[in-house]
Protein backbone atom coordinates (compact mmCIF):
# COMPACT_ATOMS: atom_id res chain seq x y z
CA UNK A 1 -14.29 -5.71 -17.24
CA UNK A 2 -16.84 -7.45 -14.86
CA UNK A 3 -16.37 -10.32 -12.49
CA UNK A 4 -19.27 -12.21 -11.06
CA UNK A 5 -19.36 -13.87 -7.82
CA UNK A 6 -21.71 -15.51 -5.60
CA UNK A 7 -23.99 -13.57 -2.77
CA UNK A 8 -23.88 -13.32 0.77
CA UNK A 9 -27.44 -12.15 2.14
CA UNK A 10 -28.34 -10.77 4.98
CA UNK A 11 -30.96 -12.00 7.48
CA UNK A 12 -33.45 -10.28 5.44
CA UNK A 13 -33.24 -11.75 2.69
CA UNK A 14 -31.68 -8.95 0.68
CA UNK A 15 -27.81 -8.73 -0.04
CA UNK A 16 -26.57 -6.26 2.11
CA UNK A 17 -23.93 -4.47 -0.08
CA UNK A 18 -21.40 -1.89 0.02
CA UNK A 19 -19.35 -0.18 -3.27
CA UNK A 20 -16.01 0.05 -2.56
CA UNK A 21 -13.66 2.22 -4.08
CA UNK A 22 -10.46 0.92 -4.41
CA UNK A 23 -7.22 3.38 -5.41
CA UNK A 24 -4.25 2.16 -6.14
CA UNK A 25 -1.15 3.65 -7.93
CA UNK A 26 -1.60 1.91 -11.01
CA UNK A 27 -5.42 1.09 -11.24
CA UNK A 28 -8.75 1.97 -9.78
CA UNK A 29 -11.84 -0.61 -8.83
CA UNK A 30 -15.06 -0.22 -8.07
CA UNK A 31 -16.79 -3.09 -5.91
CA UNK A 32 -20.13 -4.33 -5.06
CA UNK A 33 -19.30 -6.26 -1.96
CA UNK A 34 -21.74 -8.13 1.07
CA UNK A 35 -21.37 -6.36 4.18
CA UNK A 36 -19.41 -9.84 5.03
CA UNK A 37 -16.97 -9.72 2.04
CA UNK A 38 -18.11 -11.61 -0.41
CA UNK A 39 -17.12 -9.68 -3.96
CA UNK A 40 -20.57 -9.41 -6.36
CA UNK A 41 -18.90 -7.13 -8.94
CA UNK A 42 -15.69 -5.58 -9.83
CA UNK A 43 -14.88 -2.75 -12.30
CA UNK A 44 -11.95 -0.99 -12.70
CA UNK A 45 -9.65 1.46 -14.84
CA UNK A 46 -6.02 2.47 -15.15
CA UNK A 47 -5.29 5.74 -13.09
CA UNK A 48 -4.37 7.98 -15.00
CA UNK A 49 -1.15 10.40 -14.73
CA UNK A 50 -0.68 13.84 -16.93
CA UNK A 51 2.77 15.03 -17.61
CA UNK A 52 2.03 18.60 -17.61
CA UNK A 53 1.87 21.12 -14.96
CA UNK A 54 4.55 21.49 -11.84
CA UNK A 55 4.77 18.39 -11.60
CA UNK A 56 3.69 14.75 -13.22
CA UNK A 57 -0.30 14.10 -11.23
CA UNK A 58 -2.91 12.34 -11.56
CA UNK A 59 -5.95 13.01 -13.66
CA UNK A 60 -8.82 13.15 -10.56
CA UNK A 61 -11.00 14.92 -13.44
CA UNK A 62 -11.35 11.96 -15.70
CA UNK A 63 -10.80 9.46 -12.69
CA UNK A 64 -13.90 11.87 -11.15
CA UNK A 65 -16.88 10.87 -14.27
CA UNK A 66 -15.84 7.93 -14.42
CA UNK A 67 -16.13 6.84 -10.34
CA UNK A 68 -19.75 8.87 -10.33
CA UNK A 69 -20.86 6.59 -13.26
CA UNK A 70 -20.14 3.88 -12.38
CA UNK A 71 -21.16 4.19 -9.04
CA UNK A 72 -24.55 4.85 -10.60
CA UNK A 73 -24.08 1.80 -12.81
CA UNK A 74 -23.69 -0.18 -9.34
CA UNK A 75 -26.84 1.66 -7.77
CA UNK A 76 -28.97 0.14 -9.98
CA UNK A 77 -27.82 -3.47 -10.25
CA UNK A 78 -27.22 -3.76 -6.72
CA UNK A 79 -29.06 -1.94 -3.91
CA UNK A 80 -25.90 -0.37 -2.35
CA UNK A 81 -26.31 0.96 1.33
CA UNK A 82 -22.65 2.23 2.16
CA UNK A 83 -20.22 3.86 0.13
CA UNK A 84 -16.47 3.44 1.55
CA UNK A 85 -13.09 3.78 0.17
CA UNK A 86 -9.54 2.57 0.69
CA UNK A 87 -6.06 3.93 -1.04
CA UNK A 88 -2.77 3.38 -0.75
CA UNK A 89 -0.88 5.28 1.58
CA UNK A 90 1.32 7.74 -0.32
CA UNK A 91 -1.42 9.53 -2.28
CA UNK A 92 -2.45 12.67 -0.39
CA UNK A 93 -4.98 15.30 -2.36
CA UNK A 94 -4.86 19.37 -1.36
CA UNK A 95 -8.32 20.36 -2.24
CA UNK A 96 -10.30 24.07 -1.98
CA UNK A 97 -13.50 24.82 -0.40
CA UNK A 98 -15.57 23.04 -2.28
CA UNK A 99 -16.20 19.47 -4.05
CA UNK A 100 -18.10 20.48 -6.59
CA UNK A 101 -15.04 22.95 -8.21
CA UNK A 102 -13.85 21.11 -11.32
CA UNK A 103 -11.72 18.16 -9.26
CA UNK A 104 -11.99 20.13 -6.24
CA UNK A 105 -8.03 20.40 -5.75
CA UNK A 106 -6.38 23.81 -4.92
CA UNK A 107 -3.01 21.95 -6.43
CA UNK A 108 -2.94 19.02 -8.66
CA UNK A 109 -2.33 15.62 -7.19
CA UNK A 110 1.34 14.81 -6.99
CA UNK A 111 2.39 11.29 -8.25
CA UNK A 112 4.34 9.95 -5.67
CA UNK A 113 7.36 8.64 -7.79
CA UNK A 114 7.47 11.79 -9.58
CA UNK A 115 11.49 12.81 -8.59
CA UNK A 116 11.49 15.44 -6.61
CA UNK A 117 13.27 18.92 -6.93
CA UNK A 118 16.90 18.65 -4.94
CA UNK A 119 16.58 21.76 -2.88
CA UNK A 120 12.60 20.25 -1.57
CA UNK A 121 14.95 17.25 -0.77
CA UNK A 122 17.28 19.00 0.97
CA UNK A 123 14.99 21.86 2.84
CA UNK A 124 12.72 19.19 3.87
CA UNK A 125 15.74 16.60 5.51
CA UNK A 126 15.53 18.48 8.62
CA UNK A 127 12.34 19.49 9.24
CA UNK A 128 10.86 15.72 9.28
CA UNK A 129 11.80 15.24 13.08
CA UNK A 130 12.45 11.77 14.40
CA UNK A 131 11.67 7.79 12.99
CA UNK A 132 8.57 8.23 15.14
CA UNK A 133 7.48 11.24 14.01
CA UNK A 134 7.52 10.59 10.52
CA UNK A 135 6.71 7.01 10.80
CA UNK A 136 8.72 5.48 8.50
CA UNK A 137 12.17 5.52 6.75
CA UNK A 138 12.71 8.91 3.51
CA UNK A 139 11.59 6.63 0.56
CA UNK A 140 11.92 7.58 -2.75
CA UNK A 141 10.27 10.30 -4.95
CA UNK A 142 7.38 12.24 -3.51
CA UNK A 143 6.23 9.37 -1.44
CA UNK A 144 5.50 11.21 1.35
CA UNK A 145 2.40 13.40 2.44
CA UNK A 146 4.16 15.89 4.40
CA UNK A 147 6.77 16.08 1.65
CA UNK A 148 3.98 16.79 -1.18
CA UNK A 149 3.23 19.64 1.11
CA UNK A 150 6.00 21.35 1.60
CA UNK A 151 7.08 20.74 -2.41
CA UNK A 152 3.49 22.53 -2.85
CA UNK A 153 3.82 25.79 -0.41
CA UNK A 154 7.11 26.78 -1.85
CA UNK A 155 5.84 25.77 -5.51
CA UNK A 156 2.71 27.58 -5.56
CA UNK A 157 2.52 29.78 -2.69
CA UNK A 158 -0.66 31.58 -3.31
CA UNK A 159 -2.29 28.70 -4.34
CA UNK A 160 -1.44 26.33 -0.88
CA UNK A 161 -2.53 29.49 1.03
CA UNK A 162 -6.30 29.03 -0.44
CA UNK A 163 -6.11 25.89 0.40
CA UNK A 164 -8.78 24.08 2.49
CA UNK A 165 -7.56 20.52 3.27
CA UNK A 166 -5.02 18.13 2.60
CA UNK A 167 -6.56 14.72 2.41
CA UNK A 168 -5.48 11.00 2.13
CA UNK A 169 -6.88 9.44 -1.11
CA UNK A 170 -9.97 7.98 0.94
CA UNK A 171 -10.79 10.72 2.11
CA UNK A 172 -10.88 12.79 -0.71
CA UNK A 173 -13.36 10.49 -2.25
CA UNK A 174 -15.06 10.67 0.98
CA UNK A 175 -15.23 14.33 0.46
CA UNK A 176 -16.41 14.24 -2.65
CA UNK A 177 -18.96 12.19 -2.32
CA UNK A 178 -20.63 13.51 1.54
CA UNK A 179 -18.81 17.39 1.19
CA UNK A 180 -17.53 16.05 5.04
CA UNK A 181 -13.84 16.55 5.48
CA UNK A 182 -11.73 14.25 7.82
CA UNK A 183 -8.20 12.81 9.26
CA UNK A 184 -8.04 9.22 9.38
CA UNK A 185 -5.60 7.34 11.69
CA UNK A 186 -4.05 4.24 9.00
CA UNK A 187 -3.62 6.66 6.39
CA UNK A 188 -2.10 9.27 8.55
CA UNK A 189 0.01 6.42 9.60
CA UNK A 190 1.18 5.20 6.25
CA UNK A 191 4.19 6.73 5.86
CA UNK A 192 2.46 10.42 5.97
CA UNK A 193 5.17 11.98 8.22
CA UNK A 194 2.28 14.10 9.37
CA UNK A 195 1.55 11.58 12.40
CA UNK A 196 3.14 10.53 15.45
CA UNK A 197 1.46 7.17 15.91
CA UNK A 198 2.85 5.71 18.74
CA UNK A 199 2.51 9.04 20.75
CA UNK A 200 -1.01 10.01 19.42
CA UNK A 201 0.04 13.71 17.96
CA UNK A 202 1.04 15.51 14.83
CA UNK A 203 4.68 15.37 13.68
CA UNK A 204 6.57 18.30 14.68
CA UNK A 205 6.60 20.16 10.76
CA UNK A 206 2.93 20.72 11.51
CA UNK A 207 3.25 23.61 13.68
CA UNK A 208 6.56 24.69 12.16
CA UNK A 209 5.07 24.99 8.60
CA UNK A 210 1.37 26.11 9.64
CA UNK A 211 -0.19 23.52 8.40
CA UNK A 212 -2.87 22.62 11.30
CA UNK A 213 -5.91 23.94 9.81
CA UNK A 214 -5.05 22.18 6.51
CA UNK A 215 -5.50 18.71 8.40
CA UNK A 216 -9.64 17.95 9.59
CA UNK A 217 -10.67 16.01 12.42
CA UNK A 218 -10.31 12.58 13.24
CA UNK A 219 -12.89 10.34 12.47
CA UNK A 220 -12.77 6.02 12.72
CA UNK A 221 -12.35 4.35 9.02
CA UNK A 222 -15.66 2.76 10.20
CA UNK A 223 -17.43 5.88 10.97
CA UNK A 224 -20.84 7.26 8.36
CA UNK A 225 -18.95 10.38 8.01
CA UNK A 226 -22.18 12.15 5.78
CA UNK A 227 -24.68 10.97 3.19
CA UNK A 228 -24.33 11.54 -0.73
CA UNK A 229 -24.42 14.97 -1.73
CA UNK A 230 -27.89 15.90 -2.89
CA UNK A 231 -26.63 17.58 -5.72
CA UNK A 232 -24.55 14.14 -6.90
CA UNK A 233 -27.69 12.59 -6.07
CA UNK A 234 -30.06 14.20 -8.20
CA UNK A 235 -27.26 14.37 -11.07
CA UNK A 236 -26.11 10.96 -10.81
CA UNK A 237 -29.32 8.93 -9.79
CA UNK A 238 -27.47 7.42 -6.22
CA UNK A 239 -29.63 6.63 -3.21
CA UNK A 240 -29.91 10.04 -1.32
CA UNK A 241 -29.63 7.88 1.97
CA UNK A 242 -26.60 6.06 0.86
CA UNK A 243 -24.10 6.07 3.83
CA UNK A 244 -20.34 7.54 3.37
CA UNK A 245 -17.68 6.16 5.69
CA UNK A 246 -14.25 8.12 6.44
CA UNK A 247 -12.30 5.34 4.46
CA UNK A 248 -9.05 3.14 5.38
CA UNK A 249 -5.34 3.02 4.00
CA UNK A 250 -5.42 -0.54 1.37
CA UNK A 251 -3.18 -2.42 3.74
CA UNK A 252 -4.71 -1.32 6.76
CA UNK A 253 -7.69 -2.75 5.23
CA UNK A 254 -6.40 -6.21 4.69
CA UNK A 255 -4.97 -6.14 8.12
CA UNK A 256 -7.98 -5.30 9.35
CA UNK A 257 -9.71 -8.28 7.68
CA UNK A 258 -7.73 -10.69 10.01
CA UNK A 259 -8.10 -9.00 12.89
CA UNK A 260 -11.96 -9.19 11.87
CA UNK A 261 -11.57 -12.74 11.58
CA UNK A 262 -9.65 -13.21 15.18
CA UNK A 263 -6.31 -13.88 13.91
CA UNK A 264 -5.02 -10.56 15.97
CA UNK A 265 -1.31 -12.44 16.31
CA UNK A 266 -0.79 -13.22 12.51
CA UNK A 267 1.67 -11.29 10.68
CA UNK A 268 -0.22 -10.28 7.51
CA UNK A 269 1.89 -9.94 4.32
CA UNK A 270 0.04 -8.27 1.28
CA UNK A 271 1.47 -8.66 -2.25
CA UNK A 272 1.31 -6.68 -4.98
CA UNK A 273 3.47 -3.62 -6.02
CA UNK A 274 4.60 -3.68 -3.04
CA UNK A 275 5.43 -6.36 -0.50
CA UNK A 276 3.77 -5.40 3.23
CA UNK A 277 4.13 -7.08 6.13
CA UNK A 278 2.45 -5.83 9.15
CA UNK A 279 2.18 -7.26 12.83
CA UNK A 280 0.58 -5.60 15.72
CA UNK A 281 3.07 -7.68 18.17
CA UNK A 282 6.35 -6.72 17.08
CA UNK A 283 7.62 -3.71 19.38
CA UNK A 284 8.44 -0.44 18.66
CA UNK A 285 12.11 -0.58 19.56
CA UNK A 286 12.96 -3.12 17.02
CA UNK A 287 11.87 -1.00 14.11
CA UNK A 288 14.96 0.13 12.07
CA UNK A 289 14.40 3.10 9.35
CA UNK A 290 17.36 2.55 7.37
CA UNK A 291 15.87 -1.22 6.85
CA UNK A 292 12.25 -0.08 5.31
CA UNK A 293 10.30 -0.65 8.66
CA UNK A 294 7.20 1.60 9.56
CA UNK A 295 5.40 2.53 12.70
CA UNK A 296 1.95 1.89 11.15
CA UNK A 297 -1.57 2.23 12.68
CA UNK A 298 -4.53 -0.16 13.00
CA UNK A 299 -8.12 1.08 12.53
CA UNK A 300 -7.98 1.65 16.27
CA UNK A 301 -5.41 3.68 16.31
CA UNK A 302 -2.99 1.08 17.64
CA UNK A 303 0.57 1.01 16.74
CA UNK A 304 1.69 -1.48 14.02
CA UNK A 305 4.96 -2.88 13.08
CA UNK A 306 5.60 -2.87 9.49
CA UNK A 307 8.11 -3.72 6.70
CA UNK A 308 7.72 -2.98 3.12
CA UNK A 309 9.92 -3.08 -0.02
CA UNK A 310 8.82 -2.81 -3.86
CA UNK A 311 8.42 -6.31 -4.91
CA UNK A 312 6.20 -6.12 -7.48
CA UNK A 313 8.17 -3.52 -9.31
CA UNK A 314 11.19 -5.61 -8.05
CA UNK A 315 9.67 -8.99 -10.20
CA UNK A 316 8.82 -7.03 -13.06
CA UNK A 317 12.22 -5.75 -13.24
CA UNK A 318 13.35 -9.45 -13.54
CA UNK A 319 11.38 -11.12 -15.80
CA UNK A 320 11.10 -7.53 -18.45
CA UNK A 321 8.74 -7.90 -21.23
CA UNK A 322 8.55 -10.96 -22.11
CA UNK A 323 6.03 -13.52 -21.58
CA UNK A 324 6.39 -16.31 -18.71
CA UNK A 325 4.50 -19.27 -18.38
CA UNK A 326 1.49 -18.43 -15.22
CA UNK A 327 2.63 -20.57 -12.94
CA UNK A 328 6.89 -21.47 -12.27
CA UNK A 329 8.59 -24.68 -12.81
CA UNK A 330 9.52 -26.16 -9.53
CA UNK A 331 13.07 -27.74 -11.05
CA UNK A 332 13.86 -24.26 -13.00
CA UNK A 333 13.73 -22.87 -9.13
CA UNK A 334 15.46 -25.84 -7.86
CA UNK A 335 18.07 -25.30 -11.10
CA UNK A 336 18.65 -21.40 -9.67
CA UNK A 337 19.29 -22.73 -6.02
CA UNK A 338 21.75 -25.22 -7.11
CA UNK A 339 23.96 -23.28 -9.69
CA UNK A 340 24.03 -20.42 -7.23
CA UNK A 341 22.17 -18.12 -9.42
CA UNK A 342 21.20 -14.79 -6.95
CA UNK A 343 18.91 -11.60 -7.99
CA UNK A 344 20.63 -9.13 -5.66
CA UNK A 345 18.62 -5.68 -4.51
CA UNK A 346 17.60 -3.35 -5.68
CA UNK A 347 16.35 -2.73 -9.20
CA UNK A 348 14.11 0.01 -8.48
CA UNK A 349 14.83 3.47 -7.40
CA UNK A 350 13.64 2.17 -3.63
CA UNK A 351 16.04 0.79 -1.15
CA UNK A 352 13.39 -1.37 0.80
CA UNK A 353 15.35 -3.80 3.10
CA UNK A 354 18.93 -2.78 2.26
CA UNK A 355 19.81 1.13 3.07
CA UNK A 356 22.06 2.42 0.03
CA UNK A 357 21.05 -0.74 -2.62
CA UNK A 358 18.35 1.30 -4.81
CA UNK A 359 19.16 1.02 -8.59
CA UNK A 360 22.15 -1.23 -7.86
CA UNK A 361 20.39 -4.73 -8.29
CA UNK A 362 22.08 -7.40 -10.14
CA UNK A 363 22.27 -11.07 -10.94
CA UNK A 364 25.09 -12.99 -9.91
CA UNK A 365 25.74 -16.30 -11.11
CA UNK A 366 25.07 -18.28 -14.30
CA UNK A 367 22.22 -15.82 -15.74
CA UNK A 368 19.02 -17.01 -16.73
CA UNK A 369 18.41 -17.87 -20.11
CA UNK A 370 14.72 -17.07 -21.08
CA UNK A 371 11.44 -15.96 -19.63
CA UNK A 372 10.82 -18.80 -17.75
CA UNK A 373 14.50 -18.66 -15.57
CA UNK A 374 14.01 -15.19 -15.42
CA UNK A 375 10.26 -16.04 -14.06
CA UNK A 376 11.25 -18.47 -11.84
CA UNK A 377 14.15 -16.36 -10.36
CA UNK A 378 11.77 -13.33 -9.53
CA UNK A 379 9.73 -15.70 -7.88
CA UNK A 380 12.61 -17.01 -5.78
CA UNK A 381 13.69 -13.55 -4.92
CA UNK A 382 10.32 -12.18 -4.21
CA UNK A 383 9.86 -14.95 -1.63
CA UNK A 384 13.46 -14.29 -0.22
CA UNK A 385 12.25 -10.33 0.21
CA UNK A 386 9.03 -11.39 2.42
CA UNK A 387 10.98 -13.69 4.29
CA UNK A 388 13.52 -10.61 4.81
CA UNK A 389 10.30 -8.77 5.90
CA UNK A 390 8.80 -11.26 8.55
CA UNK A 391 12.56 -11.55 10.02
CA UNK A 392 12.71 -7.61 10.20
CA UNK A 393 9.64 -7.74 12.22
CA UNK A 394 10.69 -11.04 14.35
CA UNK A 395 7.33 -13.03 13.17
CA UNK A 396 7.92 -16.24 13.88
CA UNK A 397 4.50 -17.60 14.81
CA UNK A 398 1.78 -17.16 12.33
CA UNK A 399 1.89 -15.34 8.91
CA UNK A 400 -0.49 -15.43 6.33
CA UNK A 401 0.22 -14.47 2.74
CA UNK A 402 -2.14 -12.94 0.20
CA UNK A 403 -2.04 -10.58 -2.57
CA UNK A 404 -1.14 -11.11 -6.25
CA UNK A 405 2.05 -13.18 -5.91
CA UNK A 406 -0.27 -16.03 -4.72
CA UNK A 407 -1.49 -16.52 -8.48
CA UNK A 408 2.06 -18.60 -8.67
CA UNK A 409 1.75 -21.22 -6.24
CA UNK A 410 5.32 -21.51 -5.66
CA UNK A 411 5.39 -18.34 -4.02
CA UNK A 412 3.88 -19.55 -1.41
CA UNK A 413 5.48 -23.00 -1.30
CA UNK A 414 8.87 -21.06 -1.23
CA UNK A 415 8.26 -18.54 1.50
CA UNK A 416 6.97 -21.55 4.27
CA UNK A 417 9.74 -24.10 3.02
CA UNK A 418 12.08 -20.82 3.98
CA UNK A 419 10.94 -20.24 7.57
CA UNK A 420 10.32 -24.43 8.22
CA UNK A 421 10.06 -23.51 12.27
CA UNK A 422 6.81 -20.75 11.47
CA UNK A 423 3.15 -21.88 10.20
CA UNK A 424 2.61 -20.34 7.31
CA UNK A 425 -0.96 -20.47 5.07
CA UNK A 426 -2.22 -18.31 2.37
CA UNK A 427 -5.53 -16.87 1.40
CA UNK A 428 -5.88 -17.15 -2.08
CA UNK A 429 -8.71 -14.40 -2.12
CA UNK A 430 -7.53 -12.14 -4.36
CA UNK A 431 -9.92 -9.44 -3.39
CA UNK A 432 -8.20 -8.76 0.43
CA UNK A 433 -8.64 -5.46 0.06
CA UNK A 434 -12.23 -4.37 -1.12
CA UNK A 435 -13.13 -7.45 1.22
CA UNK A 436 -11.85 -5.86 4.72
CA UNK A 437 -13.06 -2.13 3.51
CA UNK A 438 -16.40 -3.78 3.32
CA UNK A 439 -15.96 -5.14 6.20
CA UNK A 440 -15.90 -1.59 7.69
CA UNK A 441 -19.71 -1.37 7.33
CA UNK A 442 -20.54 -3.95 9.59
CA UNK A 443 -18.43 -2.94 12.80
CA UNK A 444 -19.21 -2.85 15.92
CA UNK A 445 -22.20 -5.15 14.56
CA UNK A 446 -21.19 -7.99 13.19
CA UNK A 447 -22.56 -10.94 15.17
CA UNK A 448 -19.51 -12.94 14.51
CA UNK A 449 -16.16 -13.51 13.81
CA UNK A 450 -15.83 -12.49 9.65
CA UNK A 451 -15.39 -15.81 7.71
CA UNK A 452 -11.84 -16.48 6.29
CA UNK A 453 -10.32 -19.65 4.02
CA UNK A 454 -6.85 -19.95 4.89
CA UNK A 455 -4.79 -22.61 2.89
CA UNK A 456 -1.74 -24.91 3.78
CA UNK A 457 0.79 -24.06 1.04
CA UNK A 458 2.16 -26.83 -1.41
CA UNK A 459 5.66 -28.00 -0.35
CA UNK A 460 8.72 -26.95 -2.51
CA UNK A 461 10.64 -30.40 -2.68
CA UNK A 462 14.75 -29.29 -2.72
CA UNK A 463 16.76 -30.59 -0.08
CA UNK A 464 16.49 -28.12 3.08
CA UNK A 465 19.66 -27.83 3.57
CA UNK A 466 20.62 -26.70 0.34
CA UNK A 467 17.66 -24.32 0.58
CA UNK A 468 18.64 -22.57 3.70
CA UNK A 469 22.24 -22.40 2.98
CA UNK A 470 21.35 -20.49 -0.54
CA UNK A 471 18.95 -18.34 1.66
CA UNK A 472 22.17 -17.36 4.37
CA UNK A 473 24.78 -16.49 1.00
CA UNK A 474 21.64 -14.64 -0.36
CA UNK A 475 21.13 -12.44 2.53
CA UNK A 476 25.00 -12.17 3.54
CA UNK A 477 25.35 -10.85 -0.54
CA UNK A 478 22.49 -8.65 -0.42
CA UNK A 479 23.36 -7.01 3.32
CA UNK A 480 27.25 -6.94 2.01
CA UNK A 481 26.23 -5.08 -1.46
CA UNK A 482 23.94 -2.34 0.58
CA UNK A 483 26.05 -1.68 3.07
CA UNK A 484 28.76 -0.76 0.87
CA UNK A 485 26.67 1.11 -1.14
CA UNK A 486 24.94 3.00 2.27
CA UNK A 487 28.32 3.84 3.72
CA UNK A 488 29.15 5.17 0.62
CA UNK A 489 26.22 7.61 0.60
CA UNK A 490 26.82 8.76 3.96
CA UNK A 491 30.32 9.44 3.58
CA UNK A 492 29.31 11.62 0.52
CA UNK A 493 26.61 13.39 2.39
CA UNK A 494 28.73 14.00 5.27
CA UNK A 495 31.18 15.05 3.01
């Protein structure tokens, strides 16, 4: 599928463009995008996931022809300059010696909610070292570089030890494309547990497990790491001279966007399968593991406060298969706020916010009755989860939502009518990410600030009061529920 959109061009004349590869755990897109953002032309396909092997992984194979192609496909409708990638943060690739070997893994990629075996669980527990070390809270599955690792070298010994790198998803495209291998600081500091970021070092299972040589060199998600291969070149048709940057972690990206367009106070939440909210002011001390905060990193290097939870697997969970009208009905939320009707965390196999709550979601109250209360509850309890994410991180000054949940307005409307003291806007861009990874190829140059629409949200008419006493007996459920249920684990792993 192809989406048009209009053109930036540069002082030349010409469109200055940049294809942007764009992994995320469900689906891959390809981008044409001005050096200032503007989107030309999107493609994308599902990523794929095979079942066999060691462990469920994804198919970088098929995902491989069908990146080079269309990358060619870009070349010559556009006249690309830069090639740059971003991915989310949990994907990490162990590769061999050379790009041009099949896939180029040593070890298949593991999908990070594939389950992982209970004695890698419990063997890796106390090797992770401290919050700061690892950088974020244990989530679920194999979400965690250093944990894909370690699952690896005891799985497949022989095979880790002929290893050459262990790369973040950007960078393995970045690989692949330039042969150039390289560390980059927001991926690293996406929940990796490889990276200290606030003290600027690798976490302490490093050096225990031997893994230093596995991990390149730092280079800036801005940085031309290489050129294209000449042999992709020739077999592909792609501009020889085509730059390759080291690549960014997804979020990072859109973070970066604001801070490209001077809003460096903002606390940016993106939406989509998951629900991120990052702020460069909110201090280390206040960030609280067992309550789905993160130590994150900037492009700089710069710590960065974050809080994150599944929403978008949370929603879906909700509303299940049926269909649901695009956008809510206003009095179907207002109806859930008045009879008292509550989705409680968590439905998913994350806890997010509330330590001990994963799979023990519920709905309380007079249930909904179709798609559209079920809708309009998921959107009421997404926008109670970011609001539980901006107090976690003690943003009370600017936020600014984006992401998929803005394609209901009420999303919006909801999460500023629940924090009335804060200014809160939207950007209702839904191309946040390829737009700051583009943005990558113009810094340090840009001759100003990077252009932004930001958008007052409509206002959710219900009674305030009302509102922000359902939002109190929401949170005082949902902290009740997960503490129980957290205790409870601890006593049995004590125990």
């Amino acid at each position: 599928m192809t989406e048009g959109h209009g053109r930036d061009r540069a002082d030349g004349g010409q469109p200055a463009t940049v294809a942007v590869l764009d992994v995320g755990k469900t689906n891959v897109k390809l981008n044409a995008v001005t050096a200032a953002g503007t989107i030309l032309e999107t493609l994308s396909v599902p990523n794929p996931v095979l079942r066999q092997g060691p462990w469920r992984h994804h198919d970088l194979n098929a995902l491989s022809g069908w990146v080079f192609d269309t990358l060619a496909g870009l070349c010559r409708r556009h006249p690309l300059s830069t090639f740059v990638s971003s991915g989310h943060g949990s994907g990490g690739v162990l590769v061999g010696p050379d790009p041009d070997d099949g896939d180029g893994t040593a070890l298949p990629m593991i999908d990070y909610e594939q389950a992982l075996p209970e004695d890698i669980r419990t063997r890796y527990l106390p090797l992770s070292g401290s919050f700061l070390d690892r950088g974020s809270a244990m989530m679920h599955g194999a979400t965690h570089h250093a944990r894909q690792m370690f699952w690896m070298q005891q799985a497949a010994p022989e095979a880790f030890s002929r290893a050459r790198w262990f790369l973040g998803v950007p960078q393995y495209w970045a690989w692949r494309l330039s042969g150039v291998a390289v560390s980059e600081a927001t991926v690293l500091g996406a929940q990796s547990h490889l990276w200290n970021v606030a003290e600027k070092r690798w976490s302490p299972i490093v050096g225990a497990q031997g893994w230093e040589n596995l991990l390149p060199p730092f280079a800036r998600a801005w940085e031309a790491i290489g050129t294209i291969r000449p042999v992709l070149a020739e077999r592909y048709g792609l501009p020889a001279d085509m730059r390759v940057l080291a690549g960014i972690h997804d979020s990072s990206a859109n973070f970066y966007r604001y801070q490209a367009a001077g809003f460096h106070d903002a606390t940016v939440v993106s939406t989509g399968t998951w629900i991120v909210a990052l702020s460069g002011k909110t201090p280390l001390s206040r960030l609280d593991e067992h309550r789905g905060m993160s130590c994150n990193s900037d492009v700089h290097g710069r710590p960065v406060g974050g809080a994150l939870t599944m929403g978008g697997r949370e929603f879906s969970h909700i509303i299940g298969r049926d269909d649901a009208p695009l956008d809510t009905d206003a009095a179907l939320i207002s109806r859930m706020i008045a009879q008292g009707t509550m989705a409680l965390p968590s439905f998913g196999d994350d806890d997010g916010l509330f330590p001990g709550s994963a799979g023990k979601g519920r709905i309380i109250g007079p249930r909904p009755v179709d798609a559209t209360e079920r809708k309009a509850l998921a959107v009421l309890y997404t926008a109670l989860l970011t609001v539980e994410c901006l107090d976690a991180l003690d943003s009370r000054g600017r936020v600014i939502l984006d992401g998929s949940f803005l394609r209901d307005p009420l999303y919006a409307a909801l999460v500023a009518a629940l924090r009335p003291q804060g200014d809160t806007v939207a950007n209702l861009d839904a191309y946040g990410v390829a737009a700051g990874t583009a943005l990558l190829a113009s810094h340090g140059i840009r001759p100003a600030r990077a252009a932004i629409a930001l958008e007052k949200p409509p206002v959710f008419h219900h009674p305030p009061g009302e509102l922000a006493a359902y939002a109190e007996r929401w949170k005082a459920a949902a902290r009740r529920s997960s503490t129980t249920h957290f205790h409870s684990l601890h006593e049995r792993s004590i125990t």
